[in-house]
Amino acid sequence: MQRRTLLKTAAFSGLGALAGQPLLAADAEIELSPGRTATEIARDIYGHFIEHLGGVIYDGIWVGKDSKIPNQDGIRRQFIDDMRGLGVPNLRWPGGCFADTYHWRDGVGPAARRPRTATYWGSNLPPALHGAEPNWLGTHEFMELCRATGAAPYLAANLASGSPQEFHDWLSYCNAPAGTVTLADERVANGAREPFNVRYWGIGNEVWGCGGMLNPKEYASFYKLFTSQIPPYGKPYLVACGPRGHSAGGDVNWTSGLLEALQNERRPVPMSGLSLHFYTDFRGARMSSAESTPEEWYAVIKEGSLLEEVILDNWAVMGKFDPSRRVKLIIDEWGVWYAHSPEIAPGFNLAQTVTLRDAVVTAMHFDIFNRHADKVAMANVAQTINCLHSLFMAHEDKYVRT
């Protein structure tokens, strides 16, 4: 079932149940204007995001090849089937804050030889992992997940603890044809003769916070280093780290400062997208994610509606530096964020229950993305499973659709 159909069905079914009576049809008018052209809505706005934190990857998605839980090369089979059923267009990985502690080479080659590494979210991983990232789900396993679900891969490069060389090598490893460079031959030796053809690449994540605590000018210097000599494989769609769009509005100062610092008279700095993160954030409120009053319903919906203002404010700033509108907004983290739900397993950091209220906010967000299709090229709900705004919850052999 397509997500729009799913949300429509869930919302109307829930409202009918709340009212305790059958739903009545309402008069509606549809105006068709075949002579008027409109911007095509990118299917990539229905994208998803998964990160190595809590029970998202380990337990949620990766169960292991030897698990009694039905799996496809270690990936939970039910998850694959549901994601394929939704027609998910793209999947962002490996983070999030995790991305800036992740070194891709730790996740390739024989699983038994992969190192256990410290990570940003280590203390909140499932207890059985003892706070260490086992690197069981690495580049090849993620590409298998994308292939199995039909999603395009969107990789977030490590800027805070990585280097331009590491990023360039990852791109070559993923996209260079067999026989061209040694990194391509290494990929072949690890089981993938054909290139992964990764198009979407994020240059760092939340660099104003967990991704480096940088200011716009500092990040602009890093961005230019990472993108000035891209390996000639594929046509990378490069996404720069943009602002945090919180309840007070989008940080247009970040957007303005970054784009101004990236102005280059000699040649344009390559950039296709500007990331923007927007959470309907109620972590500080004494509000249950599972139960709420009508007043709390309205509060959450009102807060979520600010996304439109954030888009418009940042788009206006972007136009001053990019009048041809080459660069689009990539809202690659969004969702409703409450305090941790006590009923969720302790090891599932940031996990929360999801209710009809969150489905309504989701529908509102998609409506905003649709109406601003000329501005928004991609969006990724945070996160798909065992986390904030999740569609699924899973623990061992238990699995539910939220």
Tab-separated table of C-alpha atoms in Angstrom:
chain	number	residue	atom	x	y	z
A	1	MET	CA	0.000	0.000	0.000
A	2	GLN	CA	1.352	3.431	-0.859
A	3	ARG	CA	1.966	5.628	2.162
A	4	ARG	CA	-0.569	8.262	1.159
A	5	THR	CA	-3.230	5.565	0.929
A	6	LEU	CA	-2.051	4.073	4.227
A	7	LEU	CA	-2.215	7.390	6.072
A	8	LYS	CA	-5.587	8.251	4.611
A	9	THR	CA	-6.999	4.877	5.591
A	10	ALA	CA	-5.504	4.980	9.087
A	11	ALA	CA	-6.600	8.538	9.764
A	12	PHE	CA	-10.185	8.079	8.656
A	13	SER	CA	-10.514	4.721	10.371
A	14	GLY	CA	-9.175	6.211	13.596
A	15	LEU	CA	-11.470	9.217	13.455
A	16	GLY	CA	-14.439	6.962	12.890
A	17	ALA	CA	-13.476	4.869	15.886
A	18	LEU	CA	-13.061	7.962	18.044
A	19	ALA	CA	-16.475	9.236	17.078
A	20	GLY	CA	-18.081	5.859	17.650
A	21	GLN	CA	-20.224	6.212	14.537
A	22	PRO	CA	-19.973	5.570	10.782
A	23	LEU	CA	-18.347	8.229	8.663
A	24	LEU	CA	-20.568	10.325	6.418
A	25	ALA	CA	-19.528	11.486	2.978
A	26	ALA	CA	-18.944	15.231	2.573
A	27	ASP	CA	-19.452	17.370	-0.494
A	28	ALA	CA	-16.222	18.143	-2.298
A	29	GLU	CA	-15.180	19.917	-5.464
A	30	ILE	CA	-12.210	19.041	-7.623
A	31	GLU	CA	-11.026	21.569	-10.173
A	32	LEU	CA	-9.020	20.307	-13.129
A	33	SER	CA	-6.852	22.754	-15.054
A	34	PRO	CA	-5.114	20.742	-17.800
A	35	GLY	CA	-3.797	23.902	-19.432
A	36	ARG	CA	-1.885	24.976	-16.352
A	37	THR	CA	1.457	23.346	-15.642
A	38	ALA	CA	2.665	22.686	-12.120
A	39	THR	CA	5.867	21.482	-10.514
A	40	GLU	CA	6.232	17.725	-10.416
A	41	ILE	CA	6.162	16.367	-6.865
A	42	ALA	CA	9.320	14.360	-6.211
A	43	ARG	CA	8.568	10.855	-4.941
A	44	ASP	CA	11.749	11.213	-2.871
A	45	ILE	CA	9.796	13.248	-0.294
A	46	TYR	CA	8.545	9.872	0.989
A	47	GLY	CA	12.068	8.818	1.956
A	48	HIS	CA	13.292	7.231	5.189
A	49	PHE	CA	16.254	7.432	7.537
A	50	ILE	CA	17.955	4.747	9.637
A	51	GLU	CA	20.836	5.217	12.068
A	52	HIS	CA	23.004	3.063	14.299
A	53	LEU	CA	21.395	3.990	17.604
A	54	GLY	CA	19.249	2.173	20.128
A	55	GLY	CA	17.479	-0.764	18.492
A	56	VAL	CA	17.163	0.753	15.001
A	57	ILE	CA	19.778	-1.363	13.210
A	58	TYR	CA	20.513	-4.197	15.609
A	59	ASP	CA	17.263	-5.895	16.555
A	60	GLY	CA	15.138	-3.671	14.347
A	61	ILE	CA	16.679	-4.343	10.919
A	62	TRP	CA	19.660	-6.647	11.368
A	63	VAL	CA	18.967	-9.965	13.110
A	64	GLY	CA	21.889	-11.958	11.709
A	65	LYS	CA	22.136	-14.652	9.073
A	66	ASP	CA	21.905	-17.440	11.646
A	67	SER	CA	18.854	-16.009	13.399
A	68	LYS	CA	15.681	-18.059	13.770
A	69	ILE	CA	13.816	-14.892	12.800
A	70	PRO	CA	13.027	-15.035	9.064
A	71	ASN	CA	15.703	-12.996	7.331
A	72	GLN	CA	17.329	-12.288	3.998
A	73	ASP	CA	21.089	-12.403	4.423
A	74	GLY	CA	20.709	-11.200	8.018
A	75	ILE	CA	18.107	-8.503	7.367
A	76	ARG	CA	14.690	-8.976	8.975
A	77	ARG	CA	12.431	-10.346	6.233
A	78	GLN	CA	9.262	-8.679	7.519
A	79	PHE	CA	10.974	-5.300	7.406
A	80	ILE	CA	12.003	-5.836	3.788
A	81	ASP	CA	8.496	-6.900	2.798
A	82	ASP	CA	6.849	-3.916	4.478
A	83	MET	CA	9.306	-1.393	3.056
A	84	ARG	CA	8.823	-2.839	-0.411
A	85	GLY	CA	5.067	-2.694	0.061
A	86	LEU	CA	5.301	0.993	0.920
A	87	GLY	CA	7.340	1.712	-2.188
A	88	VAL	CA	9.992	3.608	-0.205
A	89	PRO	CA	11.989	5.673	-2.741
A	90	ASN	CA	15.207	6.229	-0.777
A	91	LEU	CA	16.932	5.363	2.476
A	92	ARG	CA	19.435	7.575	4.332
A	93	TRP	CA	22.258	5.861	6.276
A	94	PRO	CA	24.391	5.531	8.471
A	95	GLY	CA	23.358	8.664	10.397
A	96	GLY	CA	22.633	11.089	11.941
A	97	CYS	CA	25.217	11.799	14.604
A	98	PHE	CA	26.551	8.266	14.127
A	99	ALA	CA	27.791	9.186	10.640
A	100	ASP	CA	30.561	11.395	12.006
A	101	THR	CA	32.079	8.557	14.009
A	102	TYR	CA	31.665	6.008	11.208
A	103	HIS	CA	34.527	4.866	9.013
A	104	TRP	CA	33.215	2.882	6.070
A	105	ARG	CA	36.187	0.533	5.897
A	106	ASP	CA	35.198	-0.877	9.301
A	107	GLY	CA	32.061	-2.255	7.640
A	108	VAL	CA	33.440	-4.076	4.594
A	109	GLY	CA	35.156	-7.432	4.175
A	110	PRO	CA	34.499	-10.650	6.108
A	111	ALA	CA	32.228	-9.985	9.071
A	112	ALA	CA	34.475	-11.941	11.456
A	113	ARG	CA	37.359	-9.577	10.736
A	114	ARG	CA	35.462	-6.338	11.154
A	115	PRO	CA	36.493	-4.321	14.210
A	116	ARG	CA	34.261	-3.415	17.139
A	117	THR	CA	34.368	0.341	17.431
A	118	ALA	CA	33.296	3.119	19.766
A	119	THR	CA	30.411	5.246	18.512
A	120	TYR	CA	28.491	8.392	19.353
A	121	TRP	CA	25.472	6.374	20.524
A	122	GLY	CA	27.434	3.492	22.049
A	123	SER	CA	26.078	3.785	25.580
A	124	ASN	CA	22.544	3.458	24.235
A	125	LEU	CA	23.006	0.462	21.971
A	126	PRO	CA	21.272	-2.813	22.925
A	127	PRO	CA	22.957	-4.158	26.108
A	128	ALA	CA	24.238	-7.283	24.364
A	129	LEU	CA	26.600	-5.141	22.283
A	130	HIS	CA	28.358	-3.760	25.394
A	131	GLY	CA	28.377	-0.252	23.969
A	132	ALA	CA	30.412	-1.157	20.877
A	133	GLU	CA	29.432	-1.001	17.211
A	134	PRO	CA	30.007	-4.492	15.726
A	135	ASN	CA	29.860	-3.261	12.115
A	136	TRP	CA	27.712	-6.206	11.071
A	137	LEU	CA	25.630	-3.955	8.831
A	138	GLY	CA	28.088	-2.147	6.592
A	139	THR	CA	28.122	-0.824	3.050
A	140	HIS	CA	27.369	-4.123	1.291
A	141	GLU	CA	24.593	-5.073	3.705
A	142	PHE	CA	23.027	-1.625	3.385
A	143	MET	CA	23.146	-1.860	-0.401
A	144	GLU	CA	21.480	-5.268	-0.169
A	145	LEU	CA	18.736	-3.690	1.961
A	146	CYS	CA	18.251	-0.979	-0.665
A	147	ARG	CA	18.201	-3.507	-3.493
A	148	ALA	CA	15.715	-5.733	-1.670
A	149	THR	CA	13.357	-2.859	-0.865
A	150	GLY	CA	13.766	-0.895	-4.098
A	151	ALA	CA	15.075	2.197	-2.252
A	152	ALA	CA	17.844	4.418	-3.590
A	153	PRO	CA	20.810	4.699	-1.188
A	154	TYR	CA	21.603	8.077	0.390
A	155	LEU	CA	24.937	8.030	2.228
A	156	ALA	CA	26.044	10.517	4.875
A	157	ALA	CA	29.800	11.073	4.769
A	158	ASN	CA	31.925	11.383	7.905
A	159	LEU	CA	33.137	14.973	8.134
A	160	ALA	CA	33.881	15.351	11.862
A	161	SER	CA	36.324	12.451	12.240
A	162	GLY	CA	36.839	11.534	8.578
A	163	SER	CA	38.690	13.184	5.719
A	164	PRO	CA	38.210	14.160	2.075
A	165	GLN	CA	40.337	11.130	1.147
A	166	GLU	CA	38.063	8.775	3.069
A	167	PHE	CA	34.986	10.264	1.411
A	168	HIS	CA	36.522	10.070	-2.064
A	169	ASP	CA	37.578	6.462	-1.490
A	170	TRP	CA	34.056	5.521	-0.366
A	171	LEU	CA	32.589	7.090	-3.498
A	172	SER	CA	35.091	5.237	-5.699
A	173	TYR	CA	34.500	1.975	-3.854
A	174	CYS	CA	30.744	2.305	-4.411
A	175	ASN	CA	30.629	3.671	-7.949
A	176	ALA	CA	33.773	2.837	-9.926
A	177	PRO	CA	33.303	0.101	-12.567
A	178	ALA	CA	35.126	-3.168	-12.037
A	179	GLY	CA	38.670	-3.100	-13.381
A	180	THR	CA	39.105	0.669	-13.276
A	181	VAL	CA	40.663	1.364	-9.879
A	182	THR	CA	41.910	-0.813	-7.039
A	183	LEU	CA	38.993	0.196	-4.816
A	184	ALA	CA	36.578	-1.177	-7.412
A	185	ASP	CA	38.501	-4.442	-7.485
A	186	GLU	CA	38.274	-4.574	-3.691
A	187	ARG	CA	34.492	-4.193	-3.921
A	188	VAL	CA	34.399	-7.046	-6.431
A	189	ALA	CA	36.482	-9.215	-4.104
A	190	ASN	CA	33.956	-8.461	-1.359
A	191	GLY	CA	31.132	-9.825	-3.505
A	192	ALA	CA	29.766	-6.974	-5.631
A	193	ARG	CA	31.000	-6.862	-9.216
A	194	GLU	CA	28.526	-4.224	-10.378
A	195	PRO	CA	28.883	-0.679	-9.000
A	196	PHE	CA	26.377	0.400	-6.358
A	197	ASN	CA	25.741	3.615	-8.314
A	198	VAL	CA	25.110	5.735	-5.235
A	199	ARG	CA	23.798	9.118	-6.335
A	200	TYR	CA	22.957	10.910	-3.070
A	201	TRP	CA	25.823	11.957	-0.787
A	202	GLY	CA	25.534	14.149	2.296
A	203	ILE	CA	28.690	16.026	3.285
A	204	GLY	CA	28.525	15.738	7.071
A	205	ASN	CA	25.520	15.828	9.368
A	206	GLU	CA	24.401	18.550	11.774
A	207	VAL	CA	27.859	20.111	11.633
A	208	TRP	CA	26.583	22.931	13.847
A	209	GLY	CA	26.116	20.302	16.601
A	210	CYS	CA	27.231	16.689	16.948
A	211	GLY	CA	28.894	16.817	13.520
A	212	GLY	CA	31.683	19.193	14.544
A	213	MET	CA	30.308	22.241	16.409
A	214	LEU	CA	31.285	24.389	13.430
A	215	ASN	CA	30.112	27.819	12.354
A	216	PRO	CA	29.013	28.418	8.731
A	217	LYS	CA	32.350	29.767	7.577
A	218	GLU	CA	34.265	26.846	9.121
A	219	TYR	CA	31.943	24.309	7.521
A	220	ALA	CA	32.204	26.039	4.148
A	221	SER	CA	35.970	25.432	4.202
A	222	PHE	CA	35.448	21.736	4.925
A	223	TYR	CA	32.733	21.462	2.284
A	224	LYS	CA	35.014	22.903	-0.387
A	225	LEU	CA	37.797	20.497	0.583
A	226	PHE	CA	35.460	17.494	0.417
A	227	THR	CA	33.913	18.449	-2.936
A	228	SER	CA	36.626	20.203	-4.937
A	229	GLN	CA	37.928	16.998	-6.571
A	230	ILE	CA	35.134	14.440	-6.763
A	231	PRO	CA	36.111	11.070	-8.330
A	232	PRO	CA	34.667	10.794	-11.861
A	233	TYR	CA	32.223	7.958	-11.185
A	234	GLY	CA	28.514	8.519	-11.504
A	235	LYS	CA	26.859	11.905	-11.131
A	236	PRO	CA	26.868	12.590	-7.382
A	237	TYR	CA	24.016	14.653	-5.974
A	238	LEU	CA	25.879	16.492	-3.222
A	239	VAL	CA	23.956	17.680	-0.170
A	240	ALA	CA	25.448	20.346	2.087
A	241	CYS	CA	24.554	20.511	5.766
A	242	GLY	CA	21.995	23.244	6.282
A	243	PRO	CA	20.238	24.626	9.343
A	244	ARG	CA	18.258	23.229	12.224
A	245	GLY	CA	14.654	24.297	11.731
A	246	HIS	CA	13.354	24.228	15.284
A	247	SER	CA	10.175	25.691	16.742
A	248	ALA	CA	11.581	29.214	16.772
A	249	GLY	CA	11.904	29.082	12.993
A	250	GLY	CA	14.656	28.053	10.631
A	251	ASP	CA	18.171	29.265	11.331
A	252	VAL	CA	18.394	31.506	8.300
A	253	ASN	CA	21.632	32.973	9.635
A	254	TRP	CA	23.264	29.580	9.124
A	255	THR	CA	21.917	29.329	5.583
A	256	SER	CA	22.984	32.845	4.709
A	257	GLY	CA	26.423	32.495	6.302
A	258	LEU	CA	27.140	29.182	4.595
A	259	LEU	CA	26.035	30.194	1.110
A	260	GLU	CA	27.904	33.474	1.340
A	261	ALA	CA	31.095	31.677	2.382
A	262	LEU	CA	30.734	29.257	-0.542
A	263	GLN	CA	30.644	31.975	-3.178
A	264	ASN	CA	33.556	31.411	-5.539
A	265	GLU	CA	34.315	33.636	-8.507
A	266	ARG	CA	36.629	31.125	-10.172
A	267	ARG	CA	34.145	28.253	-10.428
A	268	PRO	CA	30.879	27.281	-8.746
A	269	VAL	CA	31.100	25.045	-5.683
A	270	PRO	CA	29.231	21.810	-6.535
A	271	MET	CA	26.003	21.523	-4.555
A	272	SER	CA	22.613	20.074	-5.472
A	273	GLY	CA	20.833	20.108	-2.137
A	274	LEU	CA	20.835	21.892	1.207
A	275	SER	CA	19.850	19.737	4.169
A	276	LEU	CA	17.345	21.018	6.714
A	277	HIS	CA	16.322	19.201	9.901
A	278	PHE	CA	12.947	19.905	11.427
A	279	TYR	CA	11.596	18.157	14.516
A	280	THR	CA	8.244	18.857	16.103
A	281	ASP	CA	10.071	18.814	19.402
A	282	PHE	CA	8.283	18.086	22.686
A	283	ARG	CA	11.146	16.486	24.590
A	284	GLY	CA	10.950	19.133	27.293
A	285	ALA	CA	7.181	18.932	27.710
A	286	ARG	CA	5.446	16.745	30.260
A	287	MET	CA	3.516	14.953	27.595
A	288	SER	CA	3.057	11.250	26.953
A	289	SER	CA	3.682	10.083	23.433
A	290	ALA	CA	0.949	7.483	23.909
A	291	GLU	CA	-1.806	9.509	25.602
A	292	SER	CA	-2.769	13.162	25.318
A	293	THR	CA	-5.493	15.724	25.869
A	294	PRO	CA	-7.201	17.683	23.058
A	295	GLU	CA	-5.079	20.708	24.033
A	296	GLU	CA	-1.927	18.668	23.562
A	297	TRP	CA	-3.154	17.477	20.167
A	298	TYR	CA	-3.497	21.060	19.004
A	299	ALA	CA	-0.127	22.001	20.486
A	300	VAL	CA	1.668	19.279	18.535
A	301	ILE	CA	-0.103	20.078	15.273
A	302	LYS	CA	0.542	23.810	15.679
A	303	GLU	CA	4.224	23.192	16.330
A	304	GLY	CA	4.506	20.914	13.302
A	305	SER	CA	2.846	23.493	11.053
A	306	LEU	CA	5.863	25.800	11.554
A	307	LEU	CA	7.717	23.657	9.037
A	308	GLU	CA	6.134	25.647	6.224
A	309	GLU	CA	7.474	28.927	7.631
A	310	VAL	CA	10.928	27.393	7.966
A	311	ILE	CA	10.883	26.255	4.336
A	312	LEU	CA	9.769	29.649	3.061
A	313	ASP	CA	12.276	31.615	5.148
A	314	ASN	CA	15.246	29.506	4.092
A	315	TRP	CA	14.131	29.360	0.467
A	316	ALA	CA	14.038	33.142	0.346
A	317	VAL	CA	17.631	33.322	1.601
A	318	MET	CA	18.778	30.624	-0.837
A	319	GLY	CA	17.382	32.627	-3.746
A	320	LYS	CA	19.709	35.530	-2.986
A	321	PHE	CA	22.740	33.336	-3.680
A	322	ASP	CA	21.183	30.947	-6.192
A	323	PRO	CA	18.746	32.902	-8.386
A	324	SER	CA	18.591	30.070	-10.924
A	325	ARG	CA	17.321	27.769	-8.136
A	326	ARG	CA	19.753	24.930	-8.837
A	327	VAL	CA	19.900	23.955	-5.152
A	328	LYS	CA	16.844	22.373	-3.525
A	329	LEU	CA	15.947	21.735	0.104
A	330	ILE	CA	16.555	18.220	1.430
A	331	ILE	CA	14.610	17.754	4.665
A	332	ASP	CA	16.445	14.588	5.576
A	333	GLU	CA	15.368	14.443	9.220
A	334	TRP	CA	11.830	15.226	10.344
A	335	GLY	CA	9.293	13.844	12.790
A	336	VAL	CA	7.605	14.322	16.148
A	337	TRP	CA	9.995	13.972	19.080
A	338	TYR	CA	8.777	13.285	22.599
A	339	ALA	CA	10.581	12.230	25.748
A	340	HIS	CA	11.542	8.554	25.905
A	341	SER	CA	8.534	6.277	26.274
A	342	PRO	CA	8.875	4.217	29.484
A	343	GLU	CA	7.051	1.274	27.925
A	344	ILE	CA	9.776	0.836	25.285
A	345	ALA	CA	12.736	-1.457	25.973
A	346	PRO	CA	15.523	0.377	27.881
A	347	GLY	CA	18.121	-0.276	25.170
A	348	PHE	CA	16.034	1.450	22.525
A	349	ASN	CA	17.398	4.967	22.841
A	350	LEU	CA	15.027	7.661	21.509
A	351	ALA	CA	12.243	5.114	20.984
A	352	GLN	CA	8.669	6.246	21.491
A	353	THR	CA	5.172	5.073	20.726
A	354	VAL	CA	3.405	6.556	17.724
A	355	THR	CA	-0.301	7.416	17.675
A	356	LEU	CA	-2.983	8.794	15.399
A	357	ARG	CA	-1.894	12.290	16.416
A	358	ASP	CA	1.488	11.640	14.791
A	359	ALA	CA	-0.186	10.266	11.678
A	360	VAL	CA	-2.089	13.556	11.374
A	361	VAL	CA	1.187	15.510	11.707
A	362	THR	CA	2.688	13.230	9.052
A	363	ALA	CA	-0.161	13.962	6.652
A	364	MET	CA	0.264	17.688	7.313
A	365	HIS	CA	3.986	17.489	6.573
A	366	PHE	CA	3.397	15.667	3.296
A	367	ASP	CA	0.850	18.301	2.346
A	368	ILE	CA	3.486	20.975	2.984
A	369	PHE	CA	6.073	19.080	0.921
A	370	ASN	CA	3.566	18.647	-1.916
A	371	ARG	CA	2.582	22.309	-1.990
A	372	HIS	CA	6.238	23.335	-2.043
A	373	ALA	CA	7.356	20.806	-4.616
A	374	ASP	CA	9.425	23.474	-6.351
A	375	LYS	CA	11.519	23.833	-3.203
A	376	VAL	CA	11.692	20.365	-1.575
A	377	ALA	CA	13.412	17.589	-3.531
A	378	MET	CA	13.661	14.976	-0.775
A	379	ALA	CA	12.523	14.304	2.776
A	380	ASN	CA	13.408	11.484	5.185
A	381	VAL	CA	11.279	10.614	8.195
A	382	ALA	CA	13.291	10.015	11.365
A	383	GLN	CA	13.396	7.124	11.842
A	384	THR	CA	11.861	4.080	10.180
A	385	ILE	CA	11.952	1.577	13.033
A	386	ASN	CA	12.484	1.506	16.816
A	387	CYS	CA	13.023	5.235	17.141
A	388	LEU	CA	11.201	8.585	17.073
A	389	HIS	CA	8.592	8.757	14.337
A	390	SER	CA	8.746	5.062	13.469
A	391	LEU	CA	6.475	3.059	11.216
A	392	PHE	CA	7.569	-0.199	12.848
A	393	MET	CA	8.652	-1.513	16.228
A	394	ALA	CA	10.562	-4.764	16.605
A	395	HIS	CA	12.295	-6.691	19.370
A	396	GLU	CA	13.656	-10.166	18.789
A	397	ASP	CA	10.764	-12.110	17.199
A	398	LYS	CA	8.139	-9.460	18.009
A	399	TYR	CA	7.204	-7.059	15.214
A	400	VAL	CA	4.394	-4.516	14.915
A	401	ARG	CA	3.350	-1.831	12.470
A	402	THR	CA	2.645	1.429	14.256
